[in-house]
Amino acid sequence: MLRISKLTDYAVALSVRLAQAGDGERQAGERHQSVRSLARATRIPEPTVRKVLKTLVKAGLVRSVRGAQGGYGLARPANEISVAEIIVAVEGPIGVTECTNEATAGLCELEGRCTVQGPWQQISAVIRAALSELNLADMVTDPDQTSEPPPVRLRLRGDERRPGPPPPLPFAETLS
């Protein structure tokens, strides 16, 4: 199963909370969200909120303002911050296997002779693209809204010419 870590889930939840508060669009001098109010709103423990916010500030996704009216806010409008940026800030490069991202390329002992490296790279590219297209504004939900969010269309490279489901991936039966 492909999963994100709890800290990444918390980072997205905190970012969405900041987006709900409209912090990405606030003017200088307006009230920001405190660690305590974010912890209360998200039910994430305060020490964890501090740790996650520190990571998001370092990545340039969240800003910190000191003082009586200080706190945390989005560094850019919610529709300009992708879920992929948040994941990369906490987890590092997005890839489903070691050979599918720049940071870990070359670590797999089978990389030079692997018959499924290409398909895994395609899958990782599709996942990265989908997460890059999804922004914080898309993640903000109206509590009164009961409809399902729109589906994200995923396509493999070269798939735009073919209607219907994508063709099966060419997995090898054995690795030599």
XYZ file of C-alpha atoms in Angstrom, residues 15-131:
117
model
C -2.137 23.838 5.773
C -5.791 23.274 4.931
C -6.756 24.830 8.275
C -4.657 27.890 7.446
C -6.314 27.997 4.010
C -9.775 27.802 5.611
C -8.879 30.775 7.770
C -7.946 32.667 4.604
C -4.417 33.332 5.791
C -2.981 33.094 2.275
C -4.980 36.159 1.291
C -4.651 38.250 4.468
C -2.955 41.623 4.462
C -0.008 42.488 6.691
C -1.041 43.281 10.253
C -4.073 41.004 10.343
C -4.378 38.233 12.919
C -2.646 34.906 12.229
C -3.313 31.441 13.670
C -1.529 30.505 16.892
C -0.084 27.065 17.549
C -2.689 26.593 20.277
C -5.636 27.480 18.003
C -4.296 25.243 15.217
C -3.832 22.371 17.673
C -7.381 22.820 18.967
C -8.900 23.066 15.476
C -7.053 20.031 14.087
C -6.765 17.977 17.311
C -3.036 17.559 16.663
C -0.844 17.863 19.803
C 0.858 21.273 20.161
C 4.449 19.927 20.051
C 3.652 18.164 16.775
C 1.999 21.314 15.373
C 5.181 23.272 16.207
C 7.393 20.665 14.531
C 5.292 20.515 11.365
C 4.961 24.304 11.106
C 8.728 24.696 11.487
C 9.185 22.338 8.516
C 6.597 24.211 6.432
C 8.173 27.585 7.276
C 11.599 26.279 6.252
C 10.100 25.127 2.928
C 8.588 28.574 2.347
C 4.982 27.357 2.388
C 3.993 28.953 5.694
C 5.127 32.229 7.234
C 5.647 32.994 10.889
C 4.935 36.414 12.405
C 6.086 37.350 15.911
C 4.274 39.573 18.347
C 0.853 39.989 19.909
C -0.909 39.669 16.558
C 1.567 37.059 15.366
C 1.195 33.408 14.535
C 1.239 31.393 11.348
C -0.250 31.922 7.925
C 0.190 30.615 4.407
C 3.103 32.166 2.536
C 1.064 32.281 -0.693
C -2.632 32.045 -1.562
C -4.097 28.556 -1.060
C -4.656 28.053 -4.784
C -0.914 28.546 -5.383
C 0.295 25.850 -2.941
C 0.092 22.292 -4.228
C -0.294 19.191 -2.111
C 2.887 17.931 -3.811
C 4.856 20.860 -2.342
C 3.689 19.943 1.153
C 4.550 16.274 0.688
C 8.017 17.116 -0.663
C 8.619 19.514 2.264
C 7.963 16.742 4.804
C 8.825 13.501 2.999
C 11.296 14.542 0.322
C 10.964 13.741 -3.398
C 7.847 11.830 -4.472
C 8.470 8.390 -5.944
C 6.986 4.949 -5.484
C 10.338 3.157 -5.748
C 13.980 4.133 -5.178
C 14.654 4.473 -8.894
C 11.779 6.880 -9.525
C 13.104 10.045 -7.928
C 16.322 11.998 -8.245
C 17.296 11.795 -4.585
C 17.444 7.982 -4.444
C 18.327 7.101 -8.052
C 21.170 4.618 -8.186
C 20.493 3.060 -4.760
C 18.749 -0.045 -6.081
C 21.084 -2.916 -6.915
C 18.822 -3.987 -9.808
C 18.529 -0.546 -11.368
C 20.734 -1.188 -14.406
C 18.965 -4.396 -15.390
C 15.445 -3.899 -14.033
C 12.661 -4.591 -16.522
C 10.001 -2.621 -14.611
C 11.895 0.587 -13.914
C 10.248 2.412 -16.835
C 6.680 1.582 -15.810
C 7.407 2.543 -12.181
C 8.803 5.858 -13.393
C 5.602 6.432 -15.398
C 3.454 5.630 -12.361
C 5.505 7.986 -10.169
C 5.206 10.755 -12.774
C 1.411 10.359 -12.861
C 1.216 10.484 -9.056
C 3.487 13.554 -8.911
C 1.388 15.280 -11.596
C -1.890 14.545 -9.793
C -0.520 15.834 -6.475
